[in-house]
Amino acid sequence: QARLNPLRNSSARPSRRDFLEGMAVVVPRNFRLLDELEKGQKGDATSGVSWGLERGDDIMLMEWNGTIFGPLGTSYENRIYSLSILCGQGYPDAPPEVKFNSQINISCIDTASGKLKLGWAMLSKWRRDYTLENVLQQLRQEMASGANRKLPQPPEGACY
């Protein structure tokens, strides 16, 4: 026997809403990015990361900047790292391109260019529900990991 909504007349045909209840809704790229922008603008950076559009007139919402505040108790402490993030037309189905502008010594980037390695776990196992905030927070956690936390760092203020 089919499950019926008790608030509906039991003799009525199932509605489109009943049909869609079990289906996931795919939010279009620009709506998703507008949500991320709003969250970034309202953020207070207490999580140690912030993000926003590189240019206010970027109607395609492609070029972003990010900031990571170095975690306490690491060689990144008391440093602010600047990143460039490119959300291509495939985002959020495809990961963004992320590049550190500030020089950093960390295992998940190409030290010559500052770009995140495609083999980095979050990018190689990208899921549509990941956000720019997730990427930045994961990078901050990477800084605090045992493999990276005590790595010697380039001079403060050095850029790629």
mmCIF file of N, CA and C in Angstrom, residues 39-40 42-47 49:
data_model
loop_
_atom_site.group_PDB
_atom_site.id
_atom_site.type_symbol
_atom_site.label_atom_id
_atom_site.label_comp_id
_atom_site.label_asym_id
_atom_site.label_seq_id
_atom_site.Cartn_x
_atom_site.Cartn_y
_atom_site.Cartn_z
ATOM 1 N N LYS A 39 27.640 34.203 2.230
ATOM 2 C CA LYS A 39 28.220 33.648 3.454
ATOM 3 C C LYS A 39 29.601 34.239 3.709
ATOM 4 N N GLY A 40 30.391 34.407 2.660
ATOM 5 C CA GLY A 40 31.716 35.005 2.811
ATOM 6 C C GLY A 40 31.650 36.450 3.274
ATOM 7 N N LYS A 42 29.255 37.798 5.045
ATOM 8 C CA LYS A 42 28.730 37.848 6.412
ATOM 9 C C LYS A 42 29.681 37.221 7.418
ATOM 10 N N GLY A 43 30.684 36.486 6.923
ATOM 11 C CA GLY A 43 31.602 35.769 7.798
ATOM 12 C C GLY A 43 32.386 36.698 8.701
ATOM 13 N N ASP A 44 32.787 36.181 9.847
ATOM 14 C CA ASP A 44 33.557 36.986 10.789
ATOM 15 C C ASP A 44 34.995 36.479 10.928
ATOM 16 N N ALA A 45 35.367 35.501 10.124
ATOM 17 C CA ALA A 45 36.737 34.959 10.064
ATOM 18 C C ALA A 45 37.183 34.298 11.369
ATOM 19 N N THR A 46 36.261 33.989 12.285
ATOM 20 C CA THR A 46 36.658 33.307 13.521
ATOM 21 C C THR A 46 37.128 31.885 13.238
ATOM 22 N N SER A 47 36.764 31.354 12.067
ATOM 23 C CA SER A 47 37.220 30.011 11.700
ATOM 24 C C SER A 47 38.633 30.044 11.124
ATOM 25 N N VAL A 49 39.468 31.609 8.255
ATOM 26 C CA VAL A 49 39.445 31.765 6.802
ATOM 27 C C VAL A 49 38.422 32.821 6.405
#
